[in-house]
Short mmCIF file of C-alpha atoms and ligand atoms in Angstrom, two decimals:
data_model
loop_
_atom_site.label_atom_id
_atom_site.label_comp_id
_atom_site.label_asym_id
_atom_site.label_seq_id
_atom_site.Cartn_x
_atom_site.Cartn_y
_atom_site.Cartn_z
CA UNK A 1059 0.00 0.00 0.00
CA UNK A 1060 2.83 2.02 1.13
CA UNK A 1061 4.44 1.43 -2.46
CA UNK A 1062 1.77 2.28 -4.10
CA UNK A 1063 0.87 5.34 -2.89
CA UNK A 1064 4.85 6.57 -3.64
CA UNK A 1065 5.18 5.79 -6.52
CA UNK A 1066 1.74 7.53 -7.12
CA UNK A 1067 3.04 11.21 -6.14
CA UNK A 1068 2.93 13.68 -9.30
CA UNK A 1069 6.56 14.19 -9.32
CA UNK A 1070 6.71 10.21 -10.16
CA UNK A 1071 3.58 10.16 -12.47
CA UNK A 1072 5.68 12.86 -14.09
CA UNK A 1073 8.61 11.70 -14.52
CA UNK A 1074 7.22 8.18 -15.81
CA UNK A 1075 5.62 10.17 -18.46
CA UNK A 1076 8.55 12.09 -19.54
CA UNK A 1077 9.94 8.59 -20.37
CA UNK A 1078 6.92 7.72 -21.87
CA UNK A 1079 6.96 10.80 -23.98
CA UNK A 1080 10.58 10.83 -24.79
CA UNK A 1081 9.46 7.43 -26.53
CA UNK A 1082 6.55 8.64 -28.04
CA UNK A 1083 9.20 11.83 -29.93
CA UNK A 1084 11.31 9.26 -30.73
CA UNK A 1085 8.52 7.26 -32.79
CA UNK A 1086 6.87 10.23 -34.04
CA UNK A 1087 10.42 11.73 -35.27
CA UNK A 1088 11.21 8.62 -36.78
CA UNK A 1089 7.31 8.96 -38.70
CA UNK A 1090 7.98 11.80 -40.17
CA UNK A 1091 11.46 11.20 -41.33
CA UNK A 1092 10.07 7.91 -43.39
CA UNK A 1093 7.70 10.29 -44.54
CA UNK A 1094 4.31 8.59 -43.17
CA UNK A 1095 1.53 10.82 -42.65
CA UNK A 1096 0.64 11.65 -38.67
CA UNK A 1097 -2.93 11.33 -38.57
CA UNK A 1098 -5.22 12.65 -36.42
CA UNK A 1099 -5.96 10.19 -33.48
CA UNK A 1100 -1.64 9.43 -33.30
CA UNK A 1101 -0.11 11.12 -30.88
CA UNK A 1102 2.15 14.22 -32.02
CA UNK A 1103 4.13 17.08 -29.89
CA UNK A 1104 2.11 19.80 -28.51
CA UNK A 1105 4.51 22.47 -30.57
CA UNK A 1106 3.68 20.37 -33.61
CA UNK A 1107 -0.30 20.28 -32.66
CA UNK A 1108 -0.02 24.34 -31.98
CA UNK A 1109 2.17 25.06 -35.68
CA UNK A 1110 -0.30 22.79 -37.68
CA UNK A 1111 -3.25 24.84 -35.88
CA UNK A 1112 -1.50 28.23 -36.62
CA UNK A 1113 -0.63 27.60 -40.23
CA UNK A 1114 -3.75 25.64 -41.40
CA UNK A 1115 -6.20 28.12 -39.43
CA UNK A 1116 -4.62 31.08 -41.14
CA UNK A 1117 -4.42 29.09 -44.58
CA UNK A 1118 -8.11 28.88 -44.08
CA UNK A 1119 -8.69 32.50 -42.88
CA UNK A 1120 -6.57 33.49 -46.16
CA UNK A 1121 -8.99 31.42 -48.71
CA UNK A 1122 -12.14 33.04 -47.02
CA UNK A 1123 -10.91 37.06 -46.71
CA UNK A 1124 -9.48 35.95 -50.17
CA UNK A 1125 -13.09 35.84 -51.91
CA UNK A 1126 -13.63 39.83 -50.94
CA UNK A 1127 -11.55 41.31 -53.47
CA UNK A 1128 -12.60 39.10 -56.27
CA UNK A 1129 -16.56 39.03 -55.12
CA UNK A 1130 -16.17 42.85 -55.76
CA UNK A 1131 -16.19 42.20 -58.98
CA UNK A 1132 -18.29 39.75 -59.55
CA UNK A 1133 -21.52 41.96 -60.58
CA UNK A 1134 -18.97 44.17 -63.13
CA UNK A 1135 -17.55 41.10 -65.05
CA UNK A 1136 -17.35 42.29 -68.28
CA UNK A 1137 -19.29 39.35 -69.93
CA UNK A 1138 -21.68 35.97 -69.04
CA UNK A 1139 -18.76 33.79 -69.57
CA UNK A 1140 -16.42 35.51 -67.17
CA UNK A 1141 -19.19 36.15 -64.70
CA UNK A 1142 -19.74 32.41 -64.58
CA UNK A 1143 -15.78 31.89 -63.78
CA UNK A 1144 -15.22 34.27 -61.59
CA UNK A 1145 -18.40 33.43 -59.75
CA UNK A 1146 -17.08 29.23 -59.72
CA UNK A 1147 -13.79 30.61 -58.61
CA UNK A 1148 -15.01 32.67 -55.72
CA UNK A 1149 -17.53 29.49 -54.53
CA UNK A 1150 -13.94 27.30 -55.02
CA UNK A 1151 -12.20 29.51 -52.24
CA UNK A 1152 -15.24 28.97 -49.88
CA UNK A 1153 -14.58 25.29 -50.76
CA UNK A 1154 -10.81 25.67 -49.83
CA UNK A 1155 -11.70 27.63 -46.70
CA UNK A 1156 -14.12 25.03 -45.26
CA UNK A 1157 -11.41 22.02 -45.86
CA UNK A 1158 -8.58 24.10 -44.22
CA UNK A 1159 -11.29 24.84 -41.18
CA UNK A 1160 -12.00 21.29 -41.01
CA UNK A 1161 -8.15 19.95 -40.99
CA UNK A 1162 -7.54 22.09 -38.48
CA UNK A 1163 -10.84 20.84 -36.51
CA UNK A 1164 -8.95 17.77 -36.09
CA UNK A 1165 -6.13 18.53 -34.20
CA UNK A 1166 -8.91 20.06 -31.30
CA UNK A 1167 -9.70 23.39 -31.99
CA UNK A 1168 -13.01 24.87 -33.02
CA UNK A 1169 -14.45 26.40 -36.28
CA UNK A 1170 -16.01 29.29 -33.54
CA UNK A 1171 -12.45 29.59 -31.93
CA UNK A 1172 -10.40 30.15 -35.39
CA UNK A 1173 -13.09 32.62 -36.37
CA UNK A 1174 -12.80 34.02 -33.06
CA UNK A 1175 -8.92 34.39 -33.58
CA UNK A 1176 -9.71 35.68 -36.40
CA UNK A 1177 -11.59 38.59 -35.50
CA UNK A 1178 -9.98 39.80 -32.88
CA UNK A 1179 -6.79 40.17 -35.13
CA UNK A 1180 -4.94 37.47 -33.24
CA UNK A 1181 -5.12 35.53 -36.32
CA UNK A 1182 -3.17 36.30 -39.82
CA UNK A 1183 -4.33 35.76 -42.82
CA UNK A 1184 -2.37 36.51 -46.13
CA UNK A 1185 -0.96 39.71 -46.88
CA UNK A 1186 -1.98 39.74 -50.39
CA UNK A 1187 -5.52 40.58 -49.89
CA UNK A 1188 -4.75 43.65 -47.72
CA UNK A 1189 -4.19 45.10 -51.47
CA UNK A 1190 -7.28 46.47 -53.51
CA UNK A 1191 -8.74 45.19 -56.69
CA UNK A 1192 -9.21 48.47 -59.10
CA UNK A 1193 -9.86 47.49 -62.52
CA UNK A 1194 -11.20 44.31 -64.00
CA UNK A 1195 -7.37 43.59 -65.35
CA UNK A 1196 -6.50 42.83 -61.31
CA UNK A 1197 -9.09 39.77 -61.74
CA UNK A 1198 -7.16 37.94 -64.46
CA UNK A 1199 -3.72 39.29 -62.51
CA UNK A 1200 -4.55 37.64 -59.32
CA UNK A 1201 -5.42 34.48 -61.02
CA UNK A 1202 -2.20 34.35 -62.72
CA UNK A 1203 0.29 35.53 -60.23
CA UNK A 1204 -1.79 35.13 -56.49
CA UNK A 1205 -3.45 31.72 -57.38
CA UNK A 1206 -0.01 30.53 -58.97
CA UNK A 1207 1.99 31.93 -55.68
CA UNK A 1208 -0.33 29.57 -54.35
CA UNK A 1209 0.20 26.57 -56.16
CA UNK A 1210 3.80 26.71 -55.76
CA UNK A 1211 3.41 27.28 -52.15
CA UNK A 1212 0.82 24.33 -52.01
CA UNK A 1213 1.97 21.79 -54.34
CA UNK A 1214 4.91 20.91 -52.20
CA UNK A 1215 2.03 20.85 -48.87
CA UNK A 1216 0.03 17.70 -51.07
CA UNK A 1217 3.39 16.29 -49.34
CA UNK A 1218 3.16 17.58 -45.64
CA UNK A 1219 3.64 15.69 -42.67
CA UNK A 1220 -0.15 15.88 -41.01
CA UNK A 1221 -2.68 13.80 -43.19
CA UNK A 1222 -5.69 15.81 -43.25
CA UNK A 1223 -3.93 18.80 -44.14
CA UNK A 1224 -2.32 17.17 -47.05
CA UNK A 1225 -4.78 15.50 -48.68
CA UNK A 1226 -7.26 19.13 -48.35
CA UNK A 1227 -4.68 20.62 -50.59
CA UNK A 1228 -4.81 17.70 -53.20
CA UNK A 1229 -8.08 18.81 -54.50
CA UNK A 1230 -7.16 22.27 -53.63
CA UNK A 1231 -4.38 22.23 -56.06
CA UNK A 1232 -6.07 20.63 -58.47
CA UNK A 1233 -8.48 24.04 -58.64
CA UNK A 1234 -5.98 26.56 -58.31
CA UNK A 1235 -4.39 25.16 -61.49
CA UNK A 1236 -7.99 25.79 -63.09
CA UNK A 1237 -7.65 29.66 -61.54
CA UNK A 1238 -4.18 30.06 -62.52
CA UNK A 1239 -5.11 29.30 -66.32
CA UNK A 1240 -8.68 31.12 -66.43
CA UNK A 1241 -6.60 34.16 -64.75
CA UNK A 1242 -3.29 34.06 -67.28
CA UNK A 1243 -6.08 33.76 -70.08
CA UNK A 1244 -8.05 36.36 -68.63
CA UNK A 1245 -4.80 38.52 -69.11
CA UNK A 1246 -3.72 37.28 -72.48
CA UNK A 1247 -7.04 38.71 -73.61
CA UNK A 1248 -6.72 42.32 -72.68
CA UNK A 1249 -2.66 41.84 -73.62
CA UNK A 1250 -3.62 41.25 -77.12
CA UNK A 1251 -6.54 43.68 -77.08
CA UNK A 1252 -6.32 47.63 -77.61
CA UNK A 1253 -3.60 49.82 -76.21
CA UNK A 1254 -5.72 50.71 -73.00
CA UNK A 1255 -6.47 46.63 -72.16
CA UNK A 1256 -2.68 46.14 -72.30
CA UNK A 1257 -2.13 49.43 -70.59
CA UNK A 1258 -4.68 48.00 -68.08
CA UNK A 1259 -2.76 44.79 -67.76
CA UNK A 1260 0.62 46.02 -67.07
CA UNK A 1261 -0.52 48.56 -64.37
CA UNK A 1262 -2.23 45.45 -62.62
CA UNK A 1263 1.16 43.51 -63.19
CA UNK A 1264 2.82 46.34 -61.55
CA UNK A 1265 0.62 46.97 -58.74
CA UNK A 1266 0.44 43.00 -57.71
CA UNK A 1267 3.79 41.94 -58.50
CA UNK A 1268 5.54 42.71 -55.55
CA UNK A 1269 2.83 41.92 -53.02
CA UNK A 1270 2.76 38.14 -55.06
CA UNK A 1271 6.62 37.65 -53.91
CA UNK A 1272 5.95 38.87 -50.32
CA UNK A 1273 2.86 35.65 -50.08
CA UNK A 1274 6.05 33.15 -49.84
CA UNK A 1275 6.74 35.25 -46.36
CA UNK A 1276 9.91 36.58 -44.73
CA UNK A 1277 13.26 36.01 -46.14
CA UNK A 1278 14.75 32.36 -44.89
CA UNK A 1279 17.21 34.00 -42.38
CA UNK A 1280 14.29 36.43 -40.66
CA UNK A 1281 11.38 33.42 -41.04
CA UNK A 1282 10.84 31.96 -37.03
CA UNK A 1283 9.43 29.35 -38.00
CA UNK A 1284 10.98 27.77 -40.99
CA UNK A 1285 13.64 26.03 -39.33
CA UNK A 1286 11.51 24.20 -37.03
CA UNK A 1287 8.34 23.61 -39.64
CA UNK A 1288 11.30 21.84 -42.22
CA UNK A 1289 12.10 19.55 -39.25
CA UNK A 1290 8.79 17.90 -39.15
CA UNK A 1291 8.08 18.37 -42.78
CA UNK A 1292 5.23 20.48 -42.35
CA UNK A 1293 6.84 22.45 -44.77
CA UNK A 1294 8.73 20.79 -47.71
CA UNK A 1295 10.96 24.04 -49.66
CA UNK A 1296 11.62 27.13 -47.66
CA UNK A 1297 9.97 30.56 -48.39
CA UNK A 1298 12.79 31.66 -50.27
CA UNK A 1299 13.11 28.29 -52.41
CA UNK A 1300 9.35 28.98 -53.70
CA UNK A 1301 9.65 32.67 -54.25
CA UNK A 1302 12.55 31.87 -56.48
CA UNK A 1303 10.81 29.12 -58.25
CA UNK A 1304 7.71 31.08 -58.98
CA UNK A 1305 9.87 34.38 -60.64
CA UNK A 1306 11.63 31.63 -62.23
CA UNK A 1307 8.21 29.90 -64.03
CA UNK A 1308 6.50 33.81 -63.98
CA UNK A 1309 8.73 35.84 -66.31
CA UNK A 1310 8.71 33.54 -69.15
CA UNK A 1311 4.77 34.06 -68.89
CA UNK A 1312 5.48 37.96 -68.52
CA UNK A 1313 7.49 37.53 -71.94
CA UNK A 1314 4.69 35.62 -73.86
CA UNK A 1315 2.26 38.47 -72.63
CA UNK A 1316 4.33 41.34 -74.06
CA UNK A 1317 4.24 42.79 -70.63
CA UNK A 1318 7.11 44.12 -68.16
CA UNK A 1319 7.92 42.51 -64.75
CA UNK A 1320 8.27 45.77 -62.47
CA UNK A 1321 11.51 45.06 -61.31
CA UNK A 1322 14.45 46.71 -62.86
CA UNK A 1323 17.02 44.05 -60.79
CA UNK A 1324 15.75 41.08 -63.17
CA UNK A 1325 18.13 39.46 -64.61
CA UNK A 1326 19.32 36.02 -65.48
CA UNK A 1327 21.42 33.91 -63.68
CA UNK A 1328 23.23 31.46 -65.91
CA UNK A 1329 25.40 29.92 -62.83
CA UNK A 1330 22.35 29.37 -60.65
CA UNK A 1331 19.65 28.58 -63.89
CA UNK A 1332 17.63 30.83 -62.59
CA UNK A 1333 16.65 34.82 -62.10
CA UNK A 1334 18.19 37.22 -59.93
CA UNK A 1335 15.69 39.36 -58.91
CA UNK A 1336 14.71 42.67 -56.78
CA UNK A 1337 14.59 43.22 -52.94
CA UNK A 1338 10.40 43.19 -51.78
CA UNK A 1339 10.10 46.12 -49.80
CA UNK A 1340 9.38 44.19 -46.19
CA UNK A 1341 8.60 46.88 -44.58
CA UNK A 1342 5.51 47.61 -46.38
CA UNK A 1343 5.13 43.82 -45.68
CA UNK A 1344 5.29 43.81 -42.13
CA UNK A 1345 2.90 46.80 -41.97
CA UNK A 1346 0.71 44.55 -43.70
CA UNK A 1347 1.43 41.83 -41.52
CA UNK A 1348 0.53 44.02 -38.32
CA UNK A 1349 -2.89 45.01 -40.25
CA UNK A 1350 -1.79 48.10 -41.68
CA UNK A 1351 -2.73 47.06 -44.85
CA UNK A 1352 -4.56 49.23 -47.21
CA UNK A 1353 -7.99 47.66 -47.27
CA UNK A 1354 -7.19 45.73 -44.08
CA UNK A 1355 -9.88 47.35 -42.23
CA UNK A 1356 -12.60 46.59 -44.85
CA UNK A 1357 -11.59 43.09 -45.22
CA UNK A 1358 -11.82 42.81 -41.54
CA UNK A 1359 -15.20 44.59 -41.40
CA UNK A 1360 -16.81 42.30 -44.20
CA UNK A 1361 -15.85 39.30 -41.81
CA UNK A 1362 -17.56 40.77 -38.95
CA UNK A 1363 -20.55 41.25 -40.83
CA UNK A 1364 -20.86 37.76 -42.56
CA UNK A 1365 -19.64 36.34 -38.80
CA UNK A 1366 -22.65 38.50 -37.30
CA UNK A 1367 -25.19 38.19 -39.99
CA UNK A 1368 -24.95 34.74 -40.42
CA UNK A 1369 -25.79 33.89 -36.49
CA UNK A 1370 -29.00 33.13 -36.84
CA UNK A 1371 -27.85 30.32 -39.48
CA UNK A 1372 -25.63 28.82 -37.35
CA UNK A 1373 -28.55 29.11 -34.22
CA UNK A 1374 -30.84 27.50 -36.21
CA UNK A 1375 -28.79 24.70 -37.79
CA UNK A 1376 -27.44 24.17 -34.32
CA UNK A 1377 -31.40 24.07 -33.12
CA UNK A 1378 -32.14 21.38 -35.90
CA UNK A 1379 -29.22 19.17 -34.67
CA UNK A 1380 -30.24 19.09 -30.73
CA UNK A 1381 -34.36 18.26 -32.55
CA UNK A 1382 -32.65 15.06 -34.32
CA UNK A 1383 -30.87 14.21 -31.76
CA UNK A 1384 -33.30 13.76 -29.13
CA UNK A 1385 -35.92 12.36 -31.95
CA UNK A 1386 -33.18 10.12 -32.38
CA UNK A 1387 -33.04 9.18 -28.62
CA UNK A 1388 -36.75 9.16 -28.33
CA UNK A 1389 -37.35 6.85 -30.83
N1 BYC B 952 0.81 36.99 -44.92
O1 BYC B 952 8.18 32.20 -39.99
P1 BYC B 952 7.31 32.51 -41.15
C1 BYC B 952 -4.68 31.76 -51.64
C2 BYC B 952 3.62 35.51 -40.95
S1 BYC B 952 -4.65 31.63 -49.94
C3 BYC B 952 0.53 37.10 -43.60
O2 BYC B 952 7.92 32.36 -42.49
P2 BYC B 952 5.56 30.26 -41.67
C4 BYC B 952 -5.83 32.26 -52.37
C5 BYC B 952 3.61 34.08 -40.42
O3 BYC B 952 2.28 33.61 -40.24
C6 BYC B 952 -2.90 31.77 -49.60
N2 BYC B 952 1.38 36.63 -42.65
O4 BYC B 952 5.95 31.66 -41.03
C7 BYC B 952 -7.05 32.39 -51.72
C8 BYC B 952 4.39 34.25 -39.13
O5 BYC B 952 3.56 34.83 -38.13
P3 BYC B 952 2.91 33.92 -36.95
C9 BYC B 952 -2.58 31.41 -48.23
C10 BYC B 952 2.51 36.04 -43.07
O6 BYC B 952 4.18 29.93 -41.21
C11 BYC B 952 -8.12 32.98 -52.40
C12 BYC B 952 5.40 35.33 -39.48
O7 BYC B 952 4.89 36.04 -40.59
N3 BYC B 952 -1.59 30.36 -48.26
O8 BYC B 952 -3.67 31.54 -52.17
O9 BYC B 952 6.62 29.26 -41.47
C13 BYC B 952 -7.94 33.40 -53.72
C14 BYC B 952 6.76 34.75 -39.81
O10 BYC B 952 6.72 33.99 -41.04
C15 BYC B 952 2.84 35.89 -44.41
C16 BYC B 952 -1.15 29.80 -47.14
O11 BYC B 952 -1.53 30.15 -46.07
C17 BYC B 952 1.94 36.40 -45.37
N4 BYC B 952 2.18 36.35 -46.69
O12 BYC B 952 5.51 30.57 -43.25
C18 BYC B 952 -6.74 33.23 -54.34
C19 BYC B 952 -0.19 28.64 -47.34
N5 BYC B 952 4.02 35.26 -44.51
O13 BYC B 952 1.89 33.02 -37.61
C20 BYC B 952 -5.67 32.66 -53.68
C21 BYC B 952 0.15 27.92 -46.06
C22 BYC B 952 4.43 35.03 -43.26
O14 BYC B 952 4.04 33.12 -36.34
N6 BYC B 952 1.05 28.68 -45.23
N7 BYC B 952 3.53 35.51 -42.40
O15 BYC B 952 2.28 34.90 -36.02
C23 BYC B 952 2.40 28.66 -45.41
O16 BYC B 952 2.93 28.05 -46.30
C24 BYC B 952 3.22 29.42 -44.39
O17 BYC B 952 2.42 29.67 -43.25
C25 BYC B 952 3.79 30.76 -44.93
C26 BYC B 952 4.55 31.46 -43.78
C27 BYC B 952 4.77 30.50 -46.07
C28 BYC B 952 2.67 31.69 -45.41
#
């Protein structure tokens, strides 16, 4: 009795856990360095739980805030046929959103508590759509440069360490490919068209290309979290590594368009096989980052809205559940 009770104190309990846990890392490092997927129910570091929770819940945040500037122009599209696409694009990114929200759902956090995070600006989401959308030109621009930021930046996720989250962005990638395209050929059009469309074009090309680079996030040396997120292969290519990659694909696509990448550092690199390219002003993008942004404020307003007008959705769908339920238990 004696025994037992000692060996029962917290300091012991805590200590045999420690040991426990130290064998737990050692099977979850070993996991993720054979590349298996840590699903949901396995057991996983708490600093691994909290980054997945951080990065998905913003991801998520981003794809939602993200359908603002392009619903803005859904009622000016300038025919049926873009209408239609911009209108299947926008309902994709609520798609994305709800995928993201749910990934995260599994590691223990709520859909109310994200949005929560959200609102009270303890929560990013991505810089890019602190930026306004002017002219109809900026619709086929952030196709082509802020949906294929994206893709780069999620193609190598399909690979990441945390199931759910990789297999959201399988079909995710699959329909930012279809908004990359619909955006570069959105582009082409007014490229080839009259002298203002192509005027049009290369102002939007000017005005989003630098805020496209600054998506990948801080330089490698000044990112906190890169180190650590490479580790467990949350992250597969550092934010520098895709930035480069997407000039790299992007200019060629600048070149077929006739139109002029805003940057007069651009040059090629024959030693490295790839560009050499211009400094992003990060200070502008860590005034975004802090919500200094220059629609921040309306983005964040629009949320609060949809959060507060759509209560009585969410109270009555929560009303219908607790009726089945107790039907259910009734019965
Ligand atoms: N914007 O250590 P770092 C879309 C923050 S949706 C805002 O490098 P990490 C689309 C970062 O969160 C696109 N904040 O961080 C939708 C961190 O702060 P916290 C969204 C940024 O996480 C609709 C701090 O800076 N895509 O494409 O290792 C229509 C230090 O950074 C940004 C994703 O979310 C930024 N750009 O790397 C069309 C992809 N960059 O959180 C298109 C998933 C950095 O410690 N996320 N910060 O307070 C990721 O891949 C990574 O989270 C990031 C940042 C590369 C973004």
């Amino acid at each position: 009795m004696y025994t037992t009770e000692l060996s029962a104190t917290p300091t012991r309990i805590a200590a045999a856990e420690g040991v426990e846990d130290a064998a737990r890392l050692a099977e979850f490092d070993a996991r993720v360095a054979a590349d298996d997927f840590i699903e949901p129910k396995d057991w996983m570091p708490e600093a691994y739980r909290r980054t997945l929770i951080r990065q998905i819940s913003q991801h998520a945040h981003s794809e939602i805030v993200g359908m603002l500037p392009e619903g803005n122009w859904i009622t000016r599209a300038p025919s049926l046929r873009r209408k239609a696409i911009l209108m299947a694009k926008v309902q994709d990114e609520a798609g994305h959103g709800l995928y993201l929200y749910c990934a995260a759902e599994t590691l223990g956090i709520s859909r109310d508590e994200m949005t929560q995070a959200l609102l009270a600006g303890k929560a990013k989401y991505s810089t890019i759509f602190n930026y306004p959308t002017l002219t109809w030109a900026d619709m086929g621009t952030i196709g082509w440069l802020v949906d294929g930021a994206a893709i780069m930046n999620q193609v190598p996720l399909q690979r990441t360490s945390y199931g759910p989250y990789a297999r959201a962005m399988v079909r995710v990638c699959k329909e930012e490919s279809f908004h990359q395209r619909q955006g570069y050929e959105a582009v082409m059009a007014l490229a080839a068209g009259t002298p203002e469309q192509k005027a049009m074009a290369q102002d939007a090309l000017d005005r989003w290309w630098w805020p496209s680079l600054m998506m990948f996030g801080p330089p490698d040396d000044n990112s906190p979290n890169t180190a650590q997120s490479m580790r467990w292969r949350i992250k597969r290519e550092t934010n520098d590594e895709l930035r480069q990659k997407f000039v790299d694909v992007t200019v060629p696509q600048a070149e077929a368009l006739g139109l002029t990448i805003p940057d007069p550092d651009l040059v090629w690199n024959e030693a490295k096989g790839g560009y050499d390219f211009g400094t992003p002003d990060w200070d502008e993008f860590y005034a975004v980052v802090r919500g200094e942004g220059p629609v921040a404020m309306e983005r964040m307003e629009a949320r609060r809205k949809a959060w507060d007008d759509g209560a009585w959705v969410r109270d009555a769908a929560m009303e219908h559940a607790a009726k089945q339920r107790s039907q259910r238990l009734a019965a």
